[in-house]
CSV table of N, CA and C in Angstrom, one decimal:
chain,number,residue,atom,x,y,z
A,1287,MET,N,53.7,-60.6,35.5
A,1287,MET,CA,53.5,-61.2,36.7
A,1287,MET,C,54.8,-61.0,37.5
A,1288,PRO,N,54.6,-60.5,38.7
A,1288,PRO,CA,55.8,-59.9,39.5
A,1288,PRO,C,56.6,-61.2,40.0
A,1289,LYS,N,57.9,-61.0,39.9
A,1289,LYS,CA,58.8,-61.9,40.4
A,1289,LYS,C,58.7,-62.1,41.8
A,1290,GLN,N,58.6,-63.3,42.4
A,1290,GLN,CA,58.8,-63.4,43.8
A,1290,GLN,C,60.2,-63.7,44.2
A,1291,LYS,N,60.6,-63.0,45.3
A,1291,LYS,CA,61.9,-63.0,45.8
A,1291,LYS,C,62.1,-64.4,46.5
A,1292,GLN,N,63.2,-65.1,46.1
A,1292,GLN,CA,63.7,-66.2,46.7
A,1292,GLN,C,64.6,-65.9,47.8
A,1293,PRO,N,64.7,-66.5,49.0
A,1293,PRO,CA,65.6,-66.1,50.0
A,1293,PRO,C,67.2,-66.7,49.3
A,1294,VAL,N,68.0,-65.9,49.4
A,1294,VAL,CA,69.3,-66.1,49.0
A,1294,VAL,C,69.9,-67.1,49.8
A,1295,GLY,N,70.6,-68.2,49.2
A,1295,GLY,CA,71.2,-69.3,49.8
A,1295,GLY,C,70.4,-70.3,50.2
A,1296,LYS,N,69.1,-70.3,50.0
A,1296,LYS,CA,68.1,-71.3,50.4
A,1296,LYS,C,68.2,-72.6,49.4
A,1297,TYR,N,68.4,-72.3,48.2
A,1297,TYR,CA,68.5,-73.3,47.2
A,1297,TYR,C,69.8,-73.4,46.5
A,1298,MET,N,70.2,-74.6,46.0
A,1298,MET,CA,71.3,-74.8,45.2
A,1298,MET,C,71.1,-75.8,44.0
A,1299,GLU,N,71.8,-75.7,42.9
A,1299,GLU,CA,71.6,-76.5,41.8
A,1299,GLU,C,72.5,-77.7,41.8
A,1300,VAL,N,71.9,-78.9,41.7
A,1300,VAL,CA,72.5,-80.1,41.6
A,1300,VAL,C,72.1,-80.9,40.3
A,1301,TRP,N,73.1,-81.2,39.5
A,1301,TRP,CA,72.8,-81.9,38.3
A,1301,TRP,C,71.5,-81.3,37.5
A,1302,GLY,N,71.5,-79.9,37.5
A,1302,GLY,CA,70.5,-79.3,36.8
A,1302,GLY,C,69.1,-79.3,37.3
A,1303,ASP,N,69.0,-79.6,38.7
A,1303,ASP,CA,67.8,-79.5,39.4
A,1303,ASP,C,68.1,-78.7,40.6
A,1304,THR,N,67.1,-78.0,41.1
A,1304,THR,CA,67.2,-76.8,42.2
A,1304,THR,C,66.8,-77.6,43.4
A,1305,VAL,N,67.6,-77.6,44.5
A,1305,VAL,CA,67.2,-78.4,45.7
A,1305,VAL,C,67.6,-77.5,46.9
A,1306,VAL,N,66.9,-78.0,48.0
A,1306,VAL,CA,67.2,-77.3,49.4
A,1306,VAL,C,68.5,-78.1,49.9
A,1307,PRO,N,69.5,-77.6,50.2
A,1307,PRO,CA,70.7,-78.3,50.7
A,1307,PRO,C,70.4,-79.0,52.0
A,1308,LYS,N,69.6,-78.6,52.9
A,1308,LYS,CA,69.3,-79.4,54.1
A,1308,LYS,C,68.5,-80.7,53.7
A,1309,GLU,N,67.6,-80.6,52.8
A,1309,GLU,CA,66.7,-81.8,52.5
A,1309,GLU,C,67.5,-82.7,51.7
A,1310,LEU,N,68.5,-82.1,50.8
A,1310,LEU,CA,69.4,-83.0,50.1
A,1310,LEU,C,70.4,-83.9,51.1
A,1311,ALA,N,70.8,-83.2,52.1
A,1311,ALA,CA,71.7,-83.8,53.1
A,1311,ALA,C,70.8,-84.9,53.9
A,1312,ALA,N,69.6,-84.5,54.2
A,1312,ALA,CA,68.7,-85.4,55.1
A,1312,ALA,C,68.3,-86.6,54.1
A,1313,SER,N,68.1,-86.4,52.9
A,1313,SER,CA,67.8,-87.6,51.9
A,1313,SER,C,69.0,-88.5,51.8
A,1314,SER,N,70.1,-87.9,51.8
A,1314,SER,CA,71.3,-88.7,51.6
A,1314,SER,C,71.6,-89.5,52.8
A,1315,VAL,N,71.4,-89.0,54.0
A,1315,VAL,CA,71.4,-89.7,55.2
A,1315,VAL,C,70.5,-90.9,55.3
A,1316,ILE,N,69.2,-90.6,54.9
A,1316,ILE,CA,68.2,-91.5,55.0
A,1316,ILE,C,68.4,-92.7,54.0
A,1317,CYS,N,69.0,-92.4,52.8
A,1317,CYS,CA,69.4,-93.5,51.8
A,1317,CYS,C,70.6,-94.3,52.3
A,1318,ILE,N,71.6,-93.6,52.8
A,1318,ILE,CA,72.7,-94.2,53.4
A,1318,ILE,C,72.3,-95.3,54.5
A,1319,ILE,N,71.5,-94.9,55.4
A,1319,ILE,CA,70.9,-95.6,56.5
A,1319,ILE,C,70.1,-96.8,56.1
A,1320,THR,N,69.2,-96.5,55.2
A,1320,THR,CA,68.4,-97.8,54.6
A,1320,THR,C,69.2,-98.6,53.8
A,1321,SER,N,70.1,-98.3,52.9
A,1321,SER,CA,71.0,-99.1,52.2
A,1321,SER,C,71.7,-100.0,53.1
A,1322,MET,N,72.6,-99.4,54.1
A,1322,MET,CA,73.3,-100.2,55.0
A,1322,MET,C,72.4,-101.1,55.7
A,1323,ALA,N,71.4,-100.6,56.2
A,1323,ALA,CA,70.5,-101.5,57.1
A,1323,ALA,C,70.0,-102.9,56.3
A,1324,PHE,N,69.5,-102.6,55.0
A,1324,PHE,CA,69.3,-103.6,54.2
A,1324,PHE,C,70.3,-104.6,53.8
A,1325,PHE,N,71.4,-103.9,53.5
A,1325,PHE,CA,72.7,-104.7,53.2
A,1325,PHE,C,73.1,-105.6,54.3
A,1326,LEU,N,73.3,-105.1,55.6
A,1326,LEU,CA,73.7,-105.8,56.8
A,1326,LEU,C,72.6,-107.1,57.1
A,1327,ALA,N,71.4,-106.6,56.9
A,1327,ALA,CA,70.3,-107.5,57.2
A,1327,ALA,C,70.4,-108.7,56.2
A,1328,GLY,N,70.6,-108.3,54.8
A,1328,GLY,CA,70.7,-109.2,54.0
A,1328,GLY,C,71.9,-110.2,54.0
A,1329,ARG,N,73.1,-109.6,54.4
A,1329,ARG,CA,74.4,-110.3,54.6
A,1329,ARG,C,74.1,-111.3,55.8
A,1330,THR,N,73.6,-110.7,56.7
A,1330,THR,CA,73.3,-111.7,57.9
A,1330,THR,C,72.4,-112.9,57.6
A,1331,PHE,N,71.3,-112.6,56.9
A,1331,PHE,CA,70.4,-113.7,56.5
A,1331,PHE,C,71.0,-114.7,55.6
A,1332,PHE,N,71.8,-114.1,54.5
A,1332,PHE,CA,72.3,-115.1,53.6
A,1332,PHE,C,73.5,-115.9,54.1
A,1333,LEU,N,74.3,-115.2,55.1
A,1333,LEU,CA,75.4,-116.0,55.6
A,1333,LEU,C,75.0,-116.9,56.5
A,1334,SER,N,73.8,-116.8,57.3
A,1334,SER,CA,73.4,-117.8,58.1
A,1334,SER,C,73.0,-119.0,57.5
A,1335,HIS,N,72.7,-119.0,56.2
A,1335,HIS,CA,72.4,-120.3,55.6
A,1335,HIS,C,73.8,-120.9,55.1
A,1336,GLY,N,74.0,-122.1,55.7
A,1336,GLY,CA,75.4,-122.7,55.6
A,1336,GLY,C,75.5,-123.2,54.3
A,1337,ASN,N,74.6,-123.5,53.5
A,1337,ASN,CA,74.6,-124.3,52.2
A,1337,ASN,C,74.8,-123.1,51.1
A,1338,LEU,N,75.1,-121.9,51.4
A,1338,LEU,CA,75.3,-120.9,50.3
A,1338,LEU,C,76.7,-120.4,50.4
A,1339,ASN,N,77.3,-120.3,49.2
A,1339,ASN,CA,78.8,-119.8,49.2
A,1339,ASN,C,78.8,-118.4,49.7
A,1340,PRO,N,79.8,-118.2,50.7
A,1340,PRO,CA,79.9,-116.9,51.3
A,1340,PRO,C,80.0,-115.7,50.2
A,1341,GLU,N,80.7,-115.8,49.2
A,1341,GLU,CA,81.0,-114.8,48.2
A,1341,GLU,C,79.6,-114.5,47.4
A,1342,LEU,N,78.9,-115.6,47.2
A,1342,LEU,CA,77.5,-115.4,46.6
A,1342,LEU,C,76.5,-114.8,47.6
A,1343,ALA,N,76.7,-115.2,49.0
A,1343,ALA,CA,75.8,-114.4,49.8
A,1343,ALA,C,76.1,-113.0,50.0
A,1344,LYS,N,77.3,-112.7,49.8
A,1344,LYS,CA,77.5,-111.3,49.9
A,1344,LYS,C,77.2,-110.5,48.7
A,1345,GLY,N,77.1,-111.1,47.6
A,1345,GLY,CA,76.5,-110.6,46.2
A,1345,GLY,C,75.0,-110.3,46.4
A,1346,TYR,N,74.3,-111.4,46.9
A,1346,TYR,CA,72.9,-111.3,47.2
A,1346,TYR,C,72.6,-110.1,48.1
A,1347,ALA,N,73.4,-109.9,49.2
A,1347,ALA,CA,73.3,-108.9,50.2
A,1347,ALA,C,73.5,-107.6,49.6
A,1348,LEU,N,74.3,-107.5,48.6
A,1348,LEU,CA,74.5,-106.2,47.9
A,1348,LEU,C,73.2,-105.9,47.2
A,1349,LEU,N,72.5,-106.8,46.5
A,1349,LEU,CA,71.2,-106.6,45.8
A,1349,LEU,C,70.1,-106.2,46.8
A,1350,ILE,N,70.2,-106.7,48.0
A,1350,ILE,CA,69.2,-106.3,49.0
A,1350,ILE,C,69.6,-104.8,49.5
A,1351,GLY,N,70.8,-104.5,49.6
A,1351,GLY,CA,71.2,-103.2,49.8
A,1351,GLY,C,70.7,-102.2,48.8
A,1352,ILE,N,70.7,-102.5,47.6
A,1352,ILE,CA,70.2,-101.6,46.5
A,1352,ILE,C,68.6,-101.5,46.7
A,1353,VAL,N,68.0,-102.4,47.1
A,1353,VAL,CA,66.6,-102.3,47.5
A,1353,VAL,C,66.4,-101.3,48.6
A,1354,GLY,N,67.3,-101.3,49.5
A,1354,GLY,CA,67.3,-100.4,50.6
A,1354,GLY,C,67.5,-98.9,50.2
A,1355,THR,N,68.2,-98.8,49.1
A,1355,THR,CA,68.5,-97.5,48.5
A,1355,THR,C,67.1,-96.9,48.0
A,1356,PHE,N,66.4,-97.8,47.2
A,1356,PHE,CA,65.2,-97.4,46.6
A,1356,PHE,C,64.1,-97.2,47.7
A,1357,ALA,N,64.2,-97.9,48.9
A,1357,ALA,CA,63.2,-97.5,50.1
A,1357,ALA,C,63.6,-96.2,50.6
A,1358,GLY,N,64.8,-95.9,50.7
A,1358,GLY,CA,65.2,-94.5,51.2
A,1358,GLY,C,64.9,-93.4,50.3
A,1359,ALA,N,65.0,-93.8,49.0
A,1359,ALA,CA,64.5,-92.7,48.0
A,1359,ALA,C,63.0,-92.5,48.1
A,1360,PHE,N,62.3,-93.5,48.3
A,1360,PHE,CA,60.8,-93.5,48.4
A,1360,PHE,C,60.5,-92.7,49.7
A,1361,ILE,N,61.1,-93.0,50.9
A,1361,ILE,CA,60.9,-92.3,52.1
A,1361,ILE,C,61.3,-90.9,52.0
A,1362,SER,N,62.4,-90.6,51.3
A,1362,SER,CA,62.8,-89.1,51.0
A,1362,SER,C,61.8,-88.3,50.2
A,1363,GLY,N,61.3,-89.1,49.1
A,1363,GLY,CA,60.2,-88.5,48.4
A,1363,GLY,C,59.0,-88.2,49.0
A,1364,ALA,N,58.6,-89.0,49.9
A,1364,ALA,CA,57.4,-88.8,50.8
A,1364,ALA,C,57.6,-87.6,51.7
A,1365,LEU,N,58.8,-87.4,52.3
A,1365,LEU,CA,59.2,-86.4,53.3
A,1365,LEU,C,59.3,-85.1,52.7
A,1366,PHE,N,59.9,-85.1,51.6
A,1366,PHE,CA,60.4,-83.8,50.9
A,1366,PHE,C,59.6,-83.4,49.5
A,1367,LYS,N,58.6,-82.9,49.7
A,1367,LYS,CA,57.8,-82.6,48.4
A,1367,LYS,C,58.5,-81.6,47.5
A,1368,PRO,N,58.3,-81.9,46.3
A,1368,PRO,CA,58.9,-80.9,45.2
A,1368,PRO,C,58.3,-79.6,45.4
A,1369,LYS,N,59.3,-78.5,45.2
A,1369,LYS,CA,58.9,-77.2,45.5
A,1369,LYS,C,59.1,-76.4,44.1
A,1370,ARG,N,59.0,-77.1,43.0
A,1370,ARG,CA,59.1,-76.4,41.9
A,1370,ARG,C,57.7,-75.7,41.5
A,1371,ARG,N,57.9,-74.6,40.8
A,1371,ARG,CA,56.7,-73.8,40.2
A,1371,ARG,C,57.2,-73.4,38.9
A,1372,ILE,N,56.4,-73.8,37.9
A,1372,ILE,CA,56.7,-73.4,36.6
A,1372,ILE,C,56.0,-72.1,36.2
A,1373,LEU,N,56.8,-71.1,36.0
A,1373,LEU,CA,56.2,-69.7,35.7
A,1373,LEU,C,56.5,-69.4,34.2
A,1374,VAL,N,55.5,-69.5,33.4
A,1374,VAL,CA,55.9,-69.1,32.1
A,1374,VAL,C,54.9,-68.1,31.5
A,1375,ASP,N,55.4,-67.0,31.2
A,1375,ASP,CA,54.8,-65.8,30.7
A,1375,ASP,C,55.4,-65.4,29.3
A,1376,ALA,N,55.1,-66.3,28.3
A,1376,ALA,CA,55.7,-66.0,27.0
A,1376,ALA,C,54.8,-65.2,26.2
A,1377,SER,N,55.3,-64.1,25.6
A,1377,SER,CA,54.5,-63.3,24.7
A,1377,SER,C,54.9,-63.8,23.3
A,1378,ALA,N,54.2,-63.4,22.3
A,1378,ALA,CA,54.5,-63.7,21.0
A,1378,ALA,C,55.9,-63.3,20.6
A,1379,GLU,N,56.3,-62.1,21.0
A,1379,GLU,CA,57.7,-61.8,20.8
A,1379,GLU,C,58.8,-62.7,21.4
A,1380,ASP,N,58.3,-63.3,22.4
A,1380,ASP,CA,59.3,-64.1,23.2
A,1380,ASP,C,59.5,-65.5,22.6
A,1381,VAL,N,58.5,-65.8,21.8
A,1381,VAL,CA,58.6,-67.2,21.3
A,1381,VAL,C,59.7,-67.5,20.4
A,1382,GLU,N,60.1,-66.6,19.6
A,1382,GLU,CA,61.3,-66.8,18.8
A,1382,GLU,C,62.5,-66.8,19.4
A,1383,GLU,N,62.5,-66.0,20.6
A,1383,GLU,CA,63.7,-66.0,21.4
A,1383,GLU,C,63.9,-67.3,22.1
A,1384,ILE,N,62.8,-68.0,22.7
A,1384,ILE,CA,62.7,-69.0,23.5
A,1384,ILE,C,63.1,-70.3,22.5
A,1385,LEU,N,62.5,-70.2,21.3
A,1385,LEU,CA,63.0,-71.3,20.3
A,1385,LEU,C,64.4,-71.2,19.9
A,1386,HIS,N,64.9,-70.0,19.8
A,1386,HIS,CA,66.4,-69.9,19.5
A,1386,HIS,C,67.2,-70.3,20.6
A,1387,ALA,N,66.8,-70.1,21.8
A,1387,ALA,CA,67.6,-70.7,22.9
A,1387,ALA,C,67.4,-72.3,23.0
A,1388,ALA,N,66.3,-72.7,22.5
A,1388,ALA,CA,66.2,-74.1,22.4
A,1388,ALA,C,66.9,-74.8,21.3
A,1389,GLY,N,67.4,-74.1,20.4
A,1389,GLY,CA,68.2,-74.5,19.3
A,1389,GLY,C,67.2,-74.9,18.1
A,1390,MET,N,66.0,-74.3,18.1
A,1390,MET,CA,65.0,-74.5,16.9
A,1390,MET,C,64.7,-73.3,16.3
A,1391,THR,N,64.3,-73.3,15.0
A,1391,THR,CA,63.8,-72.4,14.3
A,1391,THR,C,62.2,-72.2,14.5
A,1392,LEU,N,61.6,-71.2,14.1
A,1392,LEU,CA,60.2,-71.1,14.1
A,1392,LEU,C,59.6,-72.1,13.2
A,1393,GLU,N,60.1,-72.4,12.1
A,1393,GLU,CA,59.7,-73.4,11.1
A,1393,GLU,C,59.7,-74.7,11.6
A,1394,GLU,N,60.8,-75.1,12.3
A,1394,GLU,CA,61.0,-76.4,12.9
A,1394,GLU,C,60.0,-76.6,14.0
A,1395,GLU,N,59.6,-75.7,14.9
A,1395,GLU,CA,58.7,-75.7,15.9
A,1395,GLU,C,57.2,-75.9,15.3
A,1396,ILE,N,56.9,-75.2,14.2
A,1396,ILE,CA,55.7,-75.2,13.5
A,1396,ILE,C,55.5,-76.7,13.0
A,1397,ASP,N,56.5,-77.3,12.4
A,1397,ASP,CA,56.5,-78.6,11.8
A,1397,ASP,C,56.3,-79.7,13.0
A,1398,ALA,N,57.0,-79.4,14.1
A,1398,ALA,CA,56.9,-80.4,15.2
A,1398,ALA,C,55.6,-80.3,15.8
A,1399,LEU,N,55.0,-79.1,15.9
A,1399,LEU,CA,53.7,-79.0,16.5
A,1399,LEU,C,52.5,-79.5,15.6
A,1400,ARG,N,52.8,-79.6,14.3
A,1400,ARG,CA,51.8,-80.3,13.4
A,1400,ARG,C,51.7,-81.7,13.7
A,1401,THR,N,52.7,-82.5,14.1
A,1401,THR,CA,52.6,-83.8,14.2
A,1401,THR,C,52.7,-84.3,15.7
A,1402,VAL,N,52.8,-83.4,16.7
A,1402,VAL,CA,53.0,-83.8,18.1
A,1402,VAL,C,51.8,-84.6,18.6
A,1403,SER,N,52.0,-85.5,19.5
A,1403,SER,CA,50.8,-86.2,20.1
A,1403,SER,C,49.9,-85.3,20.9
A,1404,PRO,N,48.8,-86.0,20.9
A,1404,PRO,CA,47.7,-85.0,21.7
A,1404,PRO,C,48.0,-85.0,23.2
A,1405,GLU,N,48.9,-86.0,23.7
A,1405,GLU,CA,49.1,-85.7,25.2
A,1405,GLU,C,50.1,-84.6,25.5
A,1406,VAL,N,50.9,-84.4,24.4
A,1406,VAL,CA,51.9,-83.2,24.6
A,1406,VAL,C,51.0,-81.9,24.4
A,1407,VAL,N,50.1,-81.9,23.5
A,1407,VAL,CA,49.2,-80.6,23.4
A,1407,VAL,C,48.6,-80.4,24.6
A,1408,ARG,N,48.0,-81.5,25.2
A,1408,ARG,CA,47.2,-81.4,26.4
A,1408,ARG,C,48.1,-80.7,27.6
A,1409,GLU,N,49.5,-81.2,27.7
A,1409,GLU,CA,50.2,-80.8,28.8
A,1409,GLU,C,50.5,-79.3,28.3
A,1410,MET,N,50.8,-78.9,27.1
A,1410,MET,CA,51.1,-77.6,26.8
A,1410,MET,C,49.8,-76.7,27.1
A,1411,GLU,N,48.7,-77.3,27.1
A,1411,GLU,CA,47.4,-76.3,27.3
A,1411,GLU,C,47.4,-76.2,28.8
A,1412,SER,N,47.8,-77.3,29.7
A,1412,SER,CA,47.8,-77.2,31.1
A,1412,SER,C,48.8,-76.1,31.6
A,1413,PHE,N,49.8,-76.0,30.8
A,1413,PHE,CA,50.8,-74.8,31.2
A,1413,PHE,C,50.4,-73.5,30.6
A,1414,GLU,N,49.3,-73.5,29.9
A,1414,GLU,CA,48.8,-72.3,29.2
A,1414,GLU,C,49.8,-71.6,28.2
A,1415,LEU,N,50.5,-72.5,27.4
A,1415,LEU,CA,51.5,-72.2,26.5
A,1415,LEU,C,50.9,-71.8,25.1
A,1416,TYR,N,49.8,-70.9,25.2
A,1416,TYR,CA,49.1,-70.5,24.0
A,1416,TYR,C,50.0,-69.8,22.8
A,1417,SER,N,50.9,-69.1,23.2
A,1417,SER,CA,51.7,-68.5,22.2
A,1417,SER,C,52.3,-69.6,21.4
A,1418,LEU,N,52.8,-70.6,21.8
A,1418,LEU,CA,53.4,-71.7,21.2
A,1418,LEU,C,52.2,-72.5,20.4
A,1419,LEU,N,51.1,-72.8,21.0
A,1419,LEU,CA,50.0,-73.6,20.5
A,1419,LEU,C,49.5,-72.8,19.4
A,1420,ALA,N,49.5,-71.4,19.4
A,1420,ALA,CA,48.8,-70.6,18.3
A,1420,ALA,C,49.6,-70.9,16.9
A,1421,LEU,N,50.9,-71.4,17.1
A,1421,LEU,CA,51.7,-71.7,15.9
A,1421,LEU,C,51.3,-72.9,15.1
A,1422,ILE,N,50.2,-73.8,15.6
A,1422,ILE,CA,49.9,-75.0,15.0
A,1422,ILE,C,49.2,-74.7,13.7
A,1423,PRO,N,49.6,-75.2,12.6
A,1423,PRO,CA,49.0,-74.9,11.3
A,1423,PRO,C,47.5,-75.4,11.3
A,1424,GLU,N,46.7,-74.8,10.5
A,1424,GLU,CA,45.2,-75.0,10.4
A,1424,GLU,C,45.1,-76.4,9.8
A,1425,ASN,N,46.0,-76.9,8.9
A,1425,ASN,CA,45.7,-78.2,8.3
A,1425,ASN,C,46.1,-79.2,9.3
A,1426,SER,N,46.4,-79.1,10.5
A,1426,SER,CA,47.0,-80.1,11.4
A,1426,SER,C,45.8,-80.6,12.3
A,1427,PRO,N,45.8,-81.9,12.7
A,1427,PRO,CA,44.9,-82.5,13.5
A,1427,PRO,C,44.8,-81.9,15.0
A,1428,ASN,N,46.0,-81.2,15.3
A,1428,ASN,CA,46.2,-80.6,16.6
A,1428,ASN,C,45.6,-79.2,16.7
A,1429,PHE,N,45.1,-78.5,15.5
A,1429,PHE,CA,44.8,-77.2,15.4
A,1429,PHE,C,43.5,-77.0,16.1
A,1430,LYS,N,43.4,-75.9,16.9
A,1430,LYS,CA,42.1,-75.6,17.4
A,1430,LYS,C,42.1,-73.9,17.4
A,1431,PRO,N,41.1,-73.3,16.9
A,1431,PRO,CA,41.0,-71.8,16.8
A,1431,PRO,C,41.1,-71.1,18.0
A,1432,GLU,N,40.7,-71.7,19.1
A,1432,GLU,CA,40.8,-71.0,20.5
A,1432,GLU,C,42.2,-70.7,20.8
A,1433,TYR,N,43.2,-71.5,20.4
A,1433,TYR,CA,44.6,-71.2,20.8
A,1433,TYR,C,45.0,-69.9,20.4
A,1434,GLN,N,44.6,-69.4,19.1
A,1434,GLN,CA,44.9,-68.1,18.7
A,1434,GLN,C,44.3,-67.0,19.5
A,1435,MET,N,42.9,-67.2,19.8
A,1435,MET,CA,42.4,-66.3,20.7
A,1435,MET,C,42.9,-66.2,22.1
A,1436,LYS,N,43.2,-67.3,22.7
A,1436,LYS,CA,43.8,-67.3,24.0
A,1436,LYS,C,45.1,-66.7,24.1
A,1437,ALA,N,45.9,-67.0,22.9
A,1437,ALA,CA,47.2,-66.3,22.9
A,1437,ALA,C,47.1,-64.8,22.9
A,1438,LYS,N,46.1,-64.2,22.1
A,1438,LYS,CA,45.9,-62.8,21.9
A,1438,LYS,C,45.4,-62.3,23.4
A,1439,GLU,N,44.6,-63.0,24.0
A,1439,GLU,CA,44.1,-62.5,25.4
A,1439,GLU,C,45.2,-62.5,26.3
A,1440,LYS,N,46.0,-63.5,26.4
A,1440,LYS,CA,47.1,-63.5,27.3
A,1440,LYS,C,48.1,-62.4,26.9
A,1441,GLU,N,48.3,-62.1,25.6
A,1441,GLU,CA,49.2,-61.1,25.2
A,1441,GLU,C,48.8,-59.7,25.7
A,1442,ALA,N,47.4,-59.5,25.6
A,1442,ALA,CA,46.7,-58.4,26.1
A,1442,ALA,C,47.0,-58.2,27.6
A,1443,VAL,N,46.8,-59.3,28.4
A,1443,VAL,CA,47.0,-59.3,29.7
A,1443,VAL,C,48.3,-58.9,30.2
A,1444,ASN,N,49.3,-59.5,29.4
A,1444,ASN,CA,50.7,-59.3,29.7
A,1444,ASN,C,51.0,-57.8,29.3
A,1445,GLN,N,50.4,-57.2,28.3
A,1445,GLN,CA,50.8,-55.9,27.9
A,1445,GLN,C,50.2,-54.9,29.0
A,1446,GLY,N,49.0,-55.3,29.5
A,1446,GLY,CA,48.4,-54.4,30.7
A,1446,GLY,C,49.3,-54.4,31.9
A,1447,LYS,N,49.9,-55.6,32.2
A,1447,LYS,CA,50.8,-55.7,33.3
A,1447,LYS,C,52.0,-54.8,33.1
A,1448,ALA,N,52.6,-55.0,31.9
A,1448,ALA,CA,53.8,-54.2,31.5
A,1448,ALA,C,53.4,-52.8,31.7
A,1449,GLU,N,52.4,-52.3,31.4
A,1449,GLU,CA,52.1,-50.8,31.4
A,1449,GLU,C,51.9,-50.4,32.8
A,1450,GLU,N,51.5,-51.3,33.7
A,1450,GLU,CA,51.3,-50.9,35.0
A,1450,GLU,C,52.7,-50.5,35.8
A,1451,LYS,N,53.7,-51.3,35.3
A,1451,LYS,CA,54.9,-51.2,35.8
A,1451,LYS,C,55.5,-49.8,35.5
């Protein structure tokens, strides 16, 4: 699969996630505005009640401000959709390298795949990680013979693409 060029400088990494700086700044401004608006509205509301201690009213207003932060995050999430694309093209040779990078041995992965939940197996199927799924032992409830067939098919396709280059 040919690598698609990403515009240089369009993305940056923050806390292990890749973001668009303009959208991050806009989201921050939205969250600041909603947090402060909720806080100030809450403070005004609670201080207008004469029977409430002013310090307690400010504490409640702070909680309302936190609700505003969540509202801002919801708005930002609706405005700025994720741009992630997961591109995995792992061949059988790459599996050991990938596992080594993850700090696992092949035997540990096989043992983990033997007992992993069906939900995880379905997710791996959705990402077409057949090179890993082909490692599931035959005596496991997660074993399906088609994993090995699909892994070989994918390997053949990848081999053909490599020869084209």
